[in-house]
Coordinates of C-alpha atoms in Angstrom, one line a residue:
M1 CA -56.2 -45.6 81.1
N2 CA -59.5 -46.2 82.9
K3 CA -61.4 -47.3 79.8
H4 CA -58.6 -49.9 79.1
I5 CA -58.8 -51.3 82.6
R6 CA -62.6 -51.6 82.3
W7 CA -62.1 -53.4 79.0
I8 CA -59.6 -55.8 80.5
I9 CA -62.0 -56.5 83.5
T10 CA -64.8 -57.3 81.0
Q11 CA -62.6 -59.9 79.2
Y12 CA -61.6 -61.4 82.5
K13 CA -65.3 -61.7 83.6
A14 CA -65.9 -63.6 80.4
Q15 CA -63.2 -66.1 81.3
K16 CA -63.5 -65.8 85.1
W17 CA -62.8 -69.5 86.0
F18 CA -59.6 -69.6 83.9
V19 CA -58.5 -66.3 85.4
L20 CA -59.1 -67.7 88.9
I21 CA -57.0 -70.8 88.1
M22 CA -54.3 -68.5 86.8
I23 CA -54.3 -66.5 90.1
F24 CA -54.0 -69.6 92.1
F25 CA -51.2 -71.0 89.9
T26 CA -49.4 -67.6 90.1
L27 CA -49.5 -67.4 93.9
A28 CA -48.5 -71.1 94.3
S29 CA -45.6 -70.6 91.8
S30 CA -44.3 -67.6 93.7
A31 CA -44.6 -69.3 97.0
V32 CA -42.6 -72.3 95.8
Q33 CA -39.9 -70.1 94.3
I34 CA -39.2 -68.2 97.5
A35 CA -39.4 -71.4 99.6
Y36 CA -36.2 -72.9 98.2
P37 CA -33.8 -70.1 99.3
Y38 CA -35.5 -69.9 102.7
A39 CA -35.0 -73.7 103.2
F40 CA -31.3 -73.3 102.2
K41 CA -30.9 -70.5 104.7
R42 CA -32.3 -72.7 107.4
M43 CA -30.0 -75.6 106.3
I44 CA -26.8 -73.3 106.2
D45 CA -27.6 -71.7 109.6
L46 CA -28.4 -75.1 111.1
L47 CA -25.1 -76.7 109.9
K48 CA -23.2 -73.7 111.2
D49 CA -24.8 -73.9 114.6
I50 CA -24.2 -77.7 114.8
L51 CA -20.5 -77.2 114.1
Q52 CA -20.1 -74.2 116.4
T53 CA -22.4 -75.4 119.3
P54 CA -23.0 -79.1 119.0
E55 CA -24.2 -79.3 122.7
L56 CA -27.3 -77.3 121.7
H57 CA -28.2 -80.0 119.1
P58 CA -28.3 -83.4 120.8
T59 CA -30.1 -85.0 117.7
P60 CA -28.7 -83.1 114.7
M61 CA -29.8 -85.6 112.1
V62 CA -33.5 -85.3 113.1
E63 CA -33.3 -81.5 112.5
V64 CA -31.5 -82.0 109.2
N65 CA -34.0 -84.6 108.1
R66 CA -36.8 -82.2 108.8
I67 CA -35.3 -79.7 106.4
I68 CA -34.7 -82.4 103.8
M69 CA -38.4 -83.3 104.0
L70 CA -39.2 -79.6 103.4
F71 CA -37.0 -79.8 100.3
L72 CA -39.0 -82.8 99.1
V73 CA -42.4 -81.1 99.6
I74 CA -41.1 -78.0 97.8
G75 CA -39.8 -80.2 94.9
I76 CA -43.2 -81.9 94.5
A77 CA -45.0 -78.6 94.6
Q78 CA -42.6 -77.2 92.0
F79 CA -43.4 -80.2 89.7
F80 CA -47.1 -79.2 89.6
T81 CA -46.4 -75.5 89.3
G82 CA -44.1 -76.2 86.4
F83 CA -47.2 -76.6 84.2
Y84 CA -48.2 -73.0 84.9
P85 CA -46.4 -71.5 81.8
C86 CA -48.1 -74.0 79.5
F87 CA -51.5 -73.2 81.1
R88 CA -50.8 -69.5 80.7
A89 CA -50.0 -70.0 77.0
W90 CA -53.3 -72.0 76.6
V91 CA -55.2 -69.1 78.2
N92 CA -53.6 -66.7 75.7
L93 CA -55.0 -68.8 72.8
R94 CA -58.4 -68.9 74.5
F95 CA -58.5 -65.1 74.7
E96 CA -57.4 -64.8 71.1
H97 CA -60.1 -67.1 69.9
S98 CA -62.9 -65.4 71.9
L99 CA -61.8 -61.9 71.0
R100 CA -61.5 -62.7 67.3
I101 CA -65.1 -64.1 67.3
L102 CA -66.4 -61.2 69.4
Y103 CA -65.1 -58.5 67.0
F104 CA -65.8 -60.4 63.9
K105 CA -69.5 -60.5 64.9
H106 CA -69.5 -56.8 65.4
I107 CA -67.9 -56.2 62.0
A108 CA -70.4 -58.5 60.3
R109 CA -73.2 -56.3 61.5
K110 CA -71.8 -53.1 60.1
D111 CA -73.2 -51.3 57.1
Y112 CA -71.4 -50.2 53.9
R113 CA -70.0 -47.0 55.5
F114 CA -67.8 -49.1 57.7
F115 CA -66.2 -50.8 54.8
H116 CA -65.7 -47.5 53.0
K117 CA -63.6 -46.3 56.0
F118 CA -61.8 -49.5 56.9
R119 CA -60.1 -51.3 54.1
T120 CA -59.9 -55.1 54.0
G121 CA -56.1 -55.3 54.8
D122 CA -56.6 -53.0 57.7
I123 CA -59.5 -55.1 59.1
V124 CA -57.4 -58.3 58.7
T125 CA -54.5 -56.7 60.5
R126 CA -56.7 -55.6 63.5
L127 CA -58.2 -59.1 63.8
T128 CA -54.8 -60.9 63.5
D129 CA -51.6 -59.0 64.2
D130 CA -53.2 -56.7 66.7
L131 CA -54.5 -59.7 68.6
S132 CA -52.0 -62.5 68.5
E133 CA -48.5 -61.3 68.1
F134 CA -46.1 -60.5 71.1
P135 CA -46.7 -58.2 72.9
K136 CA -50.2 -57.6 71.6
I137 CA -53.6 -58.0 73.3
T138 CA -53.9 -61.7 73.9
W139 CA -50.3 -62.0 75.1
F140 CA -50.9 -59.0 77.4
L141 CA -54.2 -60.3 78.8
G142 CA -52.6 -63.7 79.7
S143 CA -48.8 -63.9 79.9
G144 CA -48.2 -60.1 80.1
I145 CA -50.4 -59.3 83.1
F146 CA -49.9 -62.6 84.9
R147 CA -46.1 -62.6 84.4
A148 CA -46.1 -59.2 86.0
F149 CA -48.5 -60.5 88.7
N150 CA -46.1 -63.5 89.2
S151 CA -43.2 -61.0 89.5
F152 CA -45.1 -58.8 91.9
S153 CA -46.2 -61.7 94.1
L154 CA -42.6 -63.1 94.1
I155 CA -41.3 -59.7 95.1
M156 CA -43.9 -59.2 97.8
F157 CA -43.4 -62.7 99.3
S158 CA -39.6 -62.1 99.2
L159 CA -39.9 -58.6 100.8
I160 CA -42.1 -60.0 103.6
V161 CA -39.4 -62.6 104.4
M162 CA -36.6 -60.0 104.0
F163 CA -38.3 -57.3 106.1
S164 CA -38.9 -59.9 108.8
I165 CA -35.1 -60.6 108.8
N166 CA -33.4 -57.2 108.2
A167 CA -35.3 -54.0 107.3
K168 CA -32.2 -51.9 106.3
L169 CA -30.9 -54.4 103.7
T170 CA -34.5 -54.8 102.3
L171 CA -34.9 -51.1 101.8
L172 CA -31.6 -51.1 99.7
S173 CA -33.0 -53.9 97.6
I174 CA -36.1 -52.0 96.6
A175 CA -34.4 -48.7 95.9
P176 CA -34.6 -49.1 92.1
L177 CA -38.4 -49.2 91.9
P178 CA -39.1 -45.5 92.3
L179 CA -36.5 -44.6 89.6
M180 CA -38.0 -47.2 87.2
M181 CA -41.4 -45.6 87.7
V182 CA -40.0 -42.1 86.9
V183 CA -38.4 -43.4 83.7
F184 CA -41.6 -45.0 82.5
Y185 CA -43.7 -41.8 83.4
F186 CA -41.5 -39.7 81.1
T187 CA -41.5 -42.1 78.2
S188 CA -45.1 -43.4 78.2
E189 CA -46.5 -40.9 75.7
K190 CA -43.7 -41.6 73.3
L191 CA -44.3 -45.3 73.6
Y192 CA -48.0 -45.0 72.8
T193 CA -47.3 -42.8 69.7
N194 CA -44.6 -45.1 68.3
F195 CA -46.8 -48.2 68.8
E196 CA -49.8 -46.6 67.1
R197 CA -47.7 -45.4 64.1
N198 CA -46.2 -48.9 63.8
Q199 CA -49.7 -50.6 63.7
R200 CA -50.9 -48.2 61.0
A201 CA -47.8 -49.1 59.0
I202 CA -48.6 -52.8 59.3
S203 CA -52.2 -52.2 58.2
N204 CA -50.9 -50.3 55.1
I205 CA -48.7 -53.3 54.2
N206 CA -51.7 -55.7 54.4
N207 CA -53.9 -53.3 52.4
Q208 CA -51.2 -53.2 49.7
L209 CA -50.9 -57.0 49.7
E210 CA -54.7 -57.5 49.6
M211 CA -55.1 -55.1 46.6
S212 CA -52.2 -56.6 44.7
F213 CA -53.3 -60.3 45.1
S214 CA -57.0 -59.7 44.7
G215 CA -56.4 -57.8 41.4
I216 CA -53.5 -59.9 40.3
R217 CA -55.1 -60.6 36.9
I218 CA -55.4 -56.8 36.2
V219 CA -51.8 -56.2 37.4
K220 CA -50.5 -58.8 35.0
S221 CA -52.7 -57.9 32.1
F222 CA -51.4 -54.3 32.3
V223 CA -47.8 -55.4 33.0
S224 CA -47.8 -53.4 36.2
E225 CA -45.7 -55.6 38.4
T226 CA -42.9 -53.1 38.5
K227 CA -45.3 -50.4 39.6
Y228 CA -46.8 -52.5 42.4
N229 CA -43.3 -53.5 43.5
R230 CA -42.5 -49.8 43.9
F231 CA -45.7 -49.2 45.9
F232 CA -44.8 -52.2 48.1
D233 CA -41.2 -51.0 48.6
V234 CA -42.5 -47.6 49.8
A235 CA -44.9 -49.3 52.3
L236 CA -42.2 -51.7 53.5
E237 CA -39.7 -48.8 54.1
R238 CA -42.3 -46.9 56.1
R239 CA -43.0 -50.0 58.2
F240 CA -39.3 -50.6 58.7
K241 CA -38.8 -47.1 60.0
T242 CA -41.7 -47.3 62.5
E243 CA -40.7 -50.8 63.6
M244 CA -37.1 -49.6 64.2
S245 CA -38.3 -46.7 66.3
V246 CA -40.2 -49.1 68.5
V247 CA -37.3 -51.5 68.8
K248 CA -34.8 -48.7 69.6
L249 CA -37.0 -47.2 72.3
N250 CA -37.6 -50.7 73.9
A251 CA -33.9 -51.5 73.8
I252 CA -33.0 -48.2 75.5
L253 CA -35.6 -48.6 78.2
S254 CA -34.6 -52.2 78.8
L255 CA -30.9 -51.2 79.1
I256 CA -31.8 -48.4 81.6
Y257 CA -33.9 -50.7 83.8
Q258 CA -31.1 -53.4 83.7
Y259 CA -28.4 -51.0 84.8
I260 CA -30.5 -49.5 87.6
D261 CA -31.1 -53.0 89.0
Y262 CA -27.5 -54.1 88.6
F263 CA -26.2 -51.1 90.6
A264 CA -28.8 -52.0 93.3
Q265 CA -27.5 -55.6 93.3
I266 CA -23.9 -54.5 93.7
G267 CA -24.9 -52.2 96.6
V268 CA -26.7 -55.1 98.4
I269 CA -23.6 -57.4 97.9
L270 CA -21.3 -54.8 99.4
F271 CA -23.5 -53.7 102.2
G272 CA -24.8 -57.3 103.0
G273 CA -21.2 -58.7 102.9
Y274 CA -20.1 -56.0 105.3
M275 CA -22.9 -56.8 107.7
A276 CA -22.1 -60.6 107.5
V277 CA -18.4 -59.9 108.3
K278 CA -19.4 -57.7 111.2
G279 CA -21.7 -60.5 112.5
E280 CA -24.9 -58.4 112.2
I281 CA -26.4 -61.1 109.9
T282 CA -25.7 -64.8 109.6
V283 CA -24.1 -66.4 106.5
G284 CA -27.5 -68.0 105.8
T285 CA -29.2 -64.6 105.9
F286 CA -26.6 -63.2 103.5
F287 CA -27.2 -66.1 101.1
L288 CA -30.9 -65.6 101.4
F289 CA -30.7 -61.9 100.5
Y290 CA -28.3 -62.5 97.7
T291 CA -30.4 -65.3 96.2
Y292 CA -33.7 -63.3 96.6
L293 CA -32.0 -60.3 95.0
S294 CA -30.8 -62.5 92.1
M295 CA -34.3 -63.9 91.8
M296 CA -35.8 -60.4 91.8
I297 CA -33.7 -59.0 89.0
Y298 CA -36.0 -60.2 86.2
P299 CA -39.2 -59.7 88.2
L300 CA -38.1 -56.1 88.8
L301 CA -37.6 -55.7 85.0
D302 CA -41.0 -57.4 84.4
L303 CA -42.9 -54.8 86.3
P304 CA -41.9 -51.8 84.2
Q305 CA -42.1 -54.0 81.1
L306 CA -45.8 -54.5 82.0
F307 CA -46.3 -50.8 81.5
V308 CA -44.4 -50.8 78.2
S309 CA -46.3 -53.8 76.8
G310 CA -49.5 -52.3 78.2
K311 CA -49.0 -49.2 76.2
Q312 CA -48.7 -51.3 73.0
A313 CA -51.7 -53.4 74.0
F314 CA -53.8 -50.3 74.7
V315 CA -53.1 -49.1 71.1
N316 CA -54.4 -52.5 69.9
I317 CA -57.4 -52.3 72.1
D318 CA -58.2 -48.8 70.8
R319 CA -58.0 -50.1 67.2
L320 CA -60.4 -52.9 67.9
E321 CA -62.8 -50.7 69.8
E322 CA -62.6 -48.1 67.0
M323 CA -64.1 -50.7 64.6
K324 CA -66.7 -51.8 67.2
A325 CA -67.8 -48.2 68.0
H326 CA -68.2 -47.2 64.3
P327 CA -71.8 -46.2 63.9
T328 CA -74.2 -48.4 62.0
F329 CA -77.8 -48.1 61.1
N330 CA -78.3 -51.9 61.4
K331 CA -80.4 -52.7 64.4
D332 CA -80.0 -55.7 66.6
E333 CA -80.7 -58.7 64.4
Q334 CA -82.9 -60.3 67.1
Q335 CA -85.3 -57.3 67.2
G336 CA -88.1 -56.4 64.8
V337 CA -91.1 -58.0 63.3
K338 CA -90.4 -61.3 61.7
V339 CA -91.6 -62.0 58.1
D340 CA -92.0 -65.4 56.5
R341 CA -93.8 -64.5 53.3
F342 CA -93.9 -61.9 50.6
T343 CA -97.2 -60.1 50.0
G344 CA -95.8 -57.1 48.2
L345 CA -93.2 -54.4 48.1
S346 CA -93.8 -50.6 48.1
F347 CA -91.5 -47.7 47.8
K348 CA -93.0 -44.3 48.8
Q349 CA -91.1 -41.1 47.9
V350 CA -87.8 -42.8 48.7
S351 CA -84.6 -40.7 48.2
F352 CA -81.0 -41.7 48.7
S353 CA -77.6 -40.2 48.1
Y354 CA -74.1 -41.6 48.8
P355 CA -71.8 -39.8 51.2
G356 CA -69.7 -37.1 49.6
K357 CA -72.0 -36.7 46.6
D358 CA -74.3 -33.7 46.3
K359 CA -76.6 -35.2 43.7
L360 CA -79.4 -37.6 44.8
T361 CA -78.9 -41.1 43.4
L362 CA -82.6 -41.8 43.9
N363 CA -85.0 -38.9 43.9
E364 CA -88.5 -39.5 45.5
I365 CA -89.0 -42.9 43.8
S366 CA -92.3 -44.6 44.3
F367 CA -93.5 -48.0 42.9
E368 CA -95.2 -51.2 44.0
L369 CA -94.4 -54.8 43.3
R370 CA -97.0 -57.5 43.6
P371 CA -96.4 -61.1 44.8
G372 CA -95.1 -63.2 41.9
E373 CA -94.5 -60.1 39.7
K374 CA -91.3 -60.0 37.7
M375 CA -90.0 -56.4 37.2
L376 CA -87.0 -55.2 35.2
I377 CA -85.1 -52.1 36.3
L378 CA -83.6 -50.1 33.5
G379 CA -81.6 -46.9 33.4
A380 CA -78.2 -45.5 32.6
T381 CA -75.1 -46.7 34.3
G382 CA -74.8 -45.3 37.8
C383 CA -78.5 -44.2 38.0
G384 CA -79.2 -46.2 41.2
K385 CA -80.4 -49.6 40.0
T386 CA -78.3 -51.6 42.4
T387 CA -79.0 -49.0 45.1
I388 CA -82.7 -50.1 45.0
A389 CA -81.6 -53.8 45.6
N390 CA -79.4 -52.7 48.5
L391 CA -82.2 -50.7 50.1
I392 CA -84.6 -53.7 49.9
L393 CA -82.0 -55.9 51.6
G394 CA -81.4 -53.3 54.4
L395 CA -77.7 -53.0 53.4
I396 CA -78.1 -49.2 53.1
K397 CA -80.7 -46.9 54.5
A398 CA -82.9 -44.3 52.7
D399 CA -82.4 -40.6 53.4
S400 CA -86.1 -40.1 53.2
G401 CA -89.3 -41.8 52.3
K402 CA -90.7 -45.2 53.4
I403 CA -90.2 -48.8 52.1
F404 CA -92.9 -51.4 53.0
F405 CA -92.2 -55.1 52.7
S406 CA -95.3 -57.3 53.1
D407 CA -97.1 -54.1 54.4
I408 CA -94.6 -53.7 57.2
D409 CA -92.2 -50.7 57.4
L410 CA -88.7 -51.9 56.6
E411 CA -87.5 -50.0 59.7
D412 CA -89.6 -52.3 61.9
I413 CA -88.7 -55.7 60.2
N414 CA -86.3 -58.2 61.7
I415 CA -83.6 -58.0 59.0
R416 CA -82.5 -61.7 59.3
S417 CA -86.0 -62.9 58.6
L418 CA -86.3 -60.6 55.6
R419 CA -83.1 -61.9 54.1
D420 CA -84.4 -65.5 54.6
V421 CA -87.4 -64.5 52.4
V422 CA -85.3 -62.6 49.8
A423 CA -82.5 -64.0 47.7
Y424 CA -79.9 -61.8 46.1
V425 CA -77.6 -62.6 43.2
P426 CA -75.0 -59.7 43.0
Q427 CA -73.5 -58.1 39.9
E428 CA -70.1 -59.3 40.8
P429 CA -70.4 -63.0 42.0
S430 CA -68.5 -63.8 45.1
L431 CA -67.4 -67.4 45.9
F432 CA -65.6 -68.7 48.9
S433 CA -62.8 -71.3 49.1
G434 CA -64.3 -74.7 49.0
S435 CA -66.2 -76.9 46.6
I436 CA -69.0 -76.0 44.3
K437 CA -71.5 -77.8 46.6
D438 CA -70.1 -75.9 49.7
N439 CA -70.7 -72.6 48.0
I440 CA -74.3 -73.5 47.0
L441 CA -75.3 -74.9 50.4
L442 CA -73.9 -71.8 52.1
A443 CA -77.4 -70.2 51.8
N444 CA -79.3 -73.2 53.1
E445 CA -77.2 -76.0 54.8
S446 CA -80.4 -77.9 55.6
A447 CA -81.6 -78.1 52.0
S448 CA -82.7 -81.6 50.8
E449 CA -81.0 -83.4 48.0
A450 CA -84.1 -82.7 45.8
E451 CA -83.9 -79.0 46.5
Y452 CA -80.2 -79.0 45.7
Q453 CA -80.7 -80.8 42.4
L454 CA -83.5 -78.5 41.5
A455 CA -81.3 -75.4 42.1
L456 CA -78.6 -77.0 39.9
Q457 CA -81.0 -77.7 37.1
A458 CA -82.6 -74.3 37.2
S459 CA -79.3 -72.4 37.2
Q460 CA -78.1 -74.5 34.2
L461 CA -75.2 -76.0 36.2
K462 CA -76.2 -79.7 36.2
E463 CA -74.7 -80.8 32.9
E464 CA -71.4 -78.9 33.5
I465 CA -71.0 -80.3 37.0
D466 CA -71.5 -83.8 35.7
S467 CA -68.7 -83.3 33.2
F468 CA -66.2 -82.4 36.0
V469 CA -63.9 -85.1 37.3
M470 CA -64.8 -84.3 40.9
K471 CA -68.4 -83.4 40.1
D472 CA -69.8 -80.9 42.7
Q473 CA -66.8 -81.5 45.0
T474 CA -64.6 -79.6 42.5
P475 CA -62.8 -76.8 44.4
V476 CA -63.6 -73.3 43.1
G477 CA -60.3 -71.8 44.3
Q478 CA -59.6 -68.5 45.9
R479 CA -62.4 -66.1 44.9
G480 CA -63.6 -68.6 42.4
L481 CA -60.5 -68.4 40.2
S482 CA -60.8 -72.1 39.2
V483 CA -64.1 -71.6 37.4
S484 CA -65.2 -69.4 34.5
G485 CA -67.1 -66.2 34.8
G486 CA -70.3 -67.7 33.6
Q487 CA -70.0 -70.8 35.9
K488 CA -69.3 -68.5 38.8
Q489 CA -72.4 -66.5 38.1
R490 CA -74.6 -69.6 37.8
I491 CA -73.2 -71.0 41.1
T492 CA -74.4 -67.8 42.8
I493 CA -77.8 -68.2 41.1
A494 CA -78.0 -71.8 42.4
R495 CA -77.0 -70.5 45.9
A496 CA -79.9 -68.0 45.8
L497 CA -82.5 -70.5 44.5
I498 CA -81.7 -73.2 47.1
K499 CA -83.2 -70.8 49.7
Q500 CA -86.6 -71.3 48.0
P501 CA -87.0 -67.5 48.1
K502 CA -90.3 -65.6 47.9
L503 CA -88.5 -62.7 46.1
L504 CA -85.5 -63.0 43.9
I505 CA -83.2 -60.0 43.1
L506 CA -80.9 -60.6 40.1
D507 CA -78.4 -57.8 39.6
D508 CA -77.1 -57.7 36.0
I509 CA -76.5 -61.5 35.9
T510 CA -77.2 -61.6 32.1
A511 CA -73.7 -60.0 31.5
S512 CA -72.3 -63.5 32.3
L513 CA -75.0 -65.5 30.6
D514 CA -75.6 -66.0 26.9
A515 CA -79.1 -65.6 25.4
E516 CA -79.7 -69.4 25.4
N517 CA -78.8 -69.9 29.0
E518 CA -80.8 -66.8 30.0
E519 CA -83.9 -68.2 28.3
K520 CA -83.4 -71.6 30.0
L521 CA -83.0 -69.9 33.3
W522 CA -86.3 -68.0 33.0
L523 CA -88.2 -71.1 31.8
S524 CA -86.9 -73.0 34.9
L525 CA -87.8 -70.2 37.2
N526 CA -91.4 -70.1 35.9
R527 CA -91.7 -73.9 36.0
D528 CA -89.9 -74.8 39.2
Y529 CA -90.4 -71.7 41.4
P530 CA -93.9 -70.6 40.6
G531 CA -95.1 -67.6 42.6
T532 CA -91.6 -66.3 43.2
G533 CA -91.4 -62.6 42.5
A534 CA -88.3 -61.2 40.8
I535 CA -86.5 -57.9 40.5
V536 CA -84.1 -58.0 37.6
I537 CA -81.4 -55.4 37.0
S538 CA -80.1 -55.7 33.4
Q539 CA -78.9 -53.8 30.4
R540 CA -80.0 -56.6 28.0
L541 CA -83.3 -55.6 26.3
S542 CA -84.1 -59.2 25.5
T543 CA -84.9 -59.6 29.2
L544 CA -88.1 -57.5 28.5
R545 CA -89.9 -60.6 27.2
Y546 CA -89.5 -62.5 30.5
V547 CA -90.9 -59.8 32.8
D548 CA -94.3 -58.3 33.7
S549 CA -93.3 -54.7 34.2
V550 CA -90.4 -52.2 33.9
L551 CA -89.1 -49.6 36.4
Y552 CA -87.1 -47.0 34.5
I553 CA -84.9 -44.6 36.4
D554 CA -84.3 -41.3 34.6
S555 CA -81.3 -39.0 34.6
A556 CA -82.8 -37.1 37.6
G557 CA -83.0 -40.2 39.7
R558 CA -86.8 -40.4 39.4
G559 CA -88.7 -43.7 38.8
H560 CA -91.3 -44.5 36.2
K561 CA -93.1 -47.9 36.4
G562 CA -95.3 -49.6 33.9
T563 CA -95.3 -52.2 31.1
H564 CA -92.8 -51.8 28.4
D565 CA -95.5 -50.6 25.9
E566 CA -96.9 -48.1 28.4
L567 CA -93.4 -46.5 29.0
V568 CA -92.5 -46.5 25.3
F569 CA -95.6 -44.5 24.4
N570 CA -95.8 -42.3 27.5
N571 CA -92.3 -41.6 28.6
R572 CA -90.1 -39.7 26.1
E573 CA -86.8 -40.3 28.1
Y574 CA -87.4 -44.0 28.2
H575 CA -88.0 -44.1 24.5
E576 CA -84.8 -42.2 23.9
F577 CA -82.9 -44.5 26.3
L578 CA -84.1 -47.6 24.3
H579 CA -83.2 -45.9 21.0
E580 CA -79.6 -45.1 22.2
H581 CA -79.3 -48.6 23.6
L582 CA -80.4 -50.2 20.3
K583 CA -77.9 -48.1 18.4
K584 CA -75.1 -49.7 20.4

């Protein structure tokens, strides 16, 4: 509980001025609400006294007019406090916006282990459903807590007035509160468990949807729609059960709270009516108590509801904090030595293995890459070629050994500056919704038109884009579904080149390029980007003629570097690898 309260206080500090305005509005709204019944009490008692003892009121209309003026002041105040619910809803949206940005920034800094644990659908659920839906976090931070505060202040103001008039009747009015607290105490653990189970079910639904839609081509090509419908039905049924358990528990608690308060109201009517008949209280006082009690019914229900919705919000907070607290080896992006050039790359006895695997993917690999050198990495599938690219980019961390970039230990480098110097074209090209130009400029929004046109020319996109009706404003669609595989790959190449990188990493891009386009690409790179080093991961042996050296990774995960001729004559396993590859 304490950690949740600390978390709420932290969010309130970030929005302190809006929170202070909410506090003022809340107190003003409560004061206006209790002022009306009190003014009516005074009017009723005044009229009764004027009728019964007119000699005591020589100028009755003056006294009546004073109360009428009080009604006018209260009415004006109520007009302004009527904007309070709208302001509260706006603050809810502000919390939602700020929290989504906050946790997205934390997620963006996580390493690959985070994304192995948390699936895409689960992350989306935590950043959307856990935040915005009633009665989740943002509603609880704004409307939830401040509605309860409004209810509490309304009850407290009412009690102050009621105690000042009649203590016995007031005590009867607040009798339900201890019973409500007892009910909540015995159901709180059940509430938390049910809410947590329901949020997990929602995450599973979104995971299922994400997998189905992202792989829709595979699903259709294997005629697996019925199978995926079955998976989705199972996930929906699980969510229905958890959702119903939450709804049932909430309904039962709400019913219990309502009946507790209704019985208290009946008691006050009977007891207060008896006191009014006996003359112990005035008719105006009875009206005041009855009105206040009617006004307090929903506030009295709101207070226990705060604890109910709080339990659900605490589940959502824990789910967000679980993502934030997940360990990462990525340092603060503002720290480290900044690099703005590439003077060489060196691997020294670097080893790496993926979690859950006993065998080393890379086994004490050592090699050096000079500025401007173009190196091809060869090896069997799964030998660790892409792993080397990920190590250079700081996406994963070596188990042992050292990596030096421009003679600086990779551990000490500012990772953002390194990624400005290095450009990476992944094996599976990823495009974002938007136009072709939007996707290319993503890497360098400040690129000049000349740099943009040069990147298009070098990636062999220029002629194809000119043939499109909308040119480079052509939408690529979700995940690039509107363009072909080759076009998608060349867009990612252009996106890398527009950075004017000092080191270019190309991960198996030739799989989507024919021999002619590959040759044109290399000619353009050598002509338009002189001095740019390159690490090429490829299974196409024709790439050998465009590179200066080869790094071969053998079956034991060890690296062997040299020219193609040196490795052919001095490394038996490399020779056999080529022989097997040529037979295919």
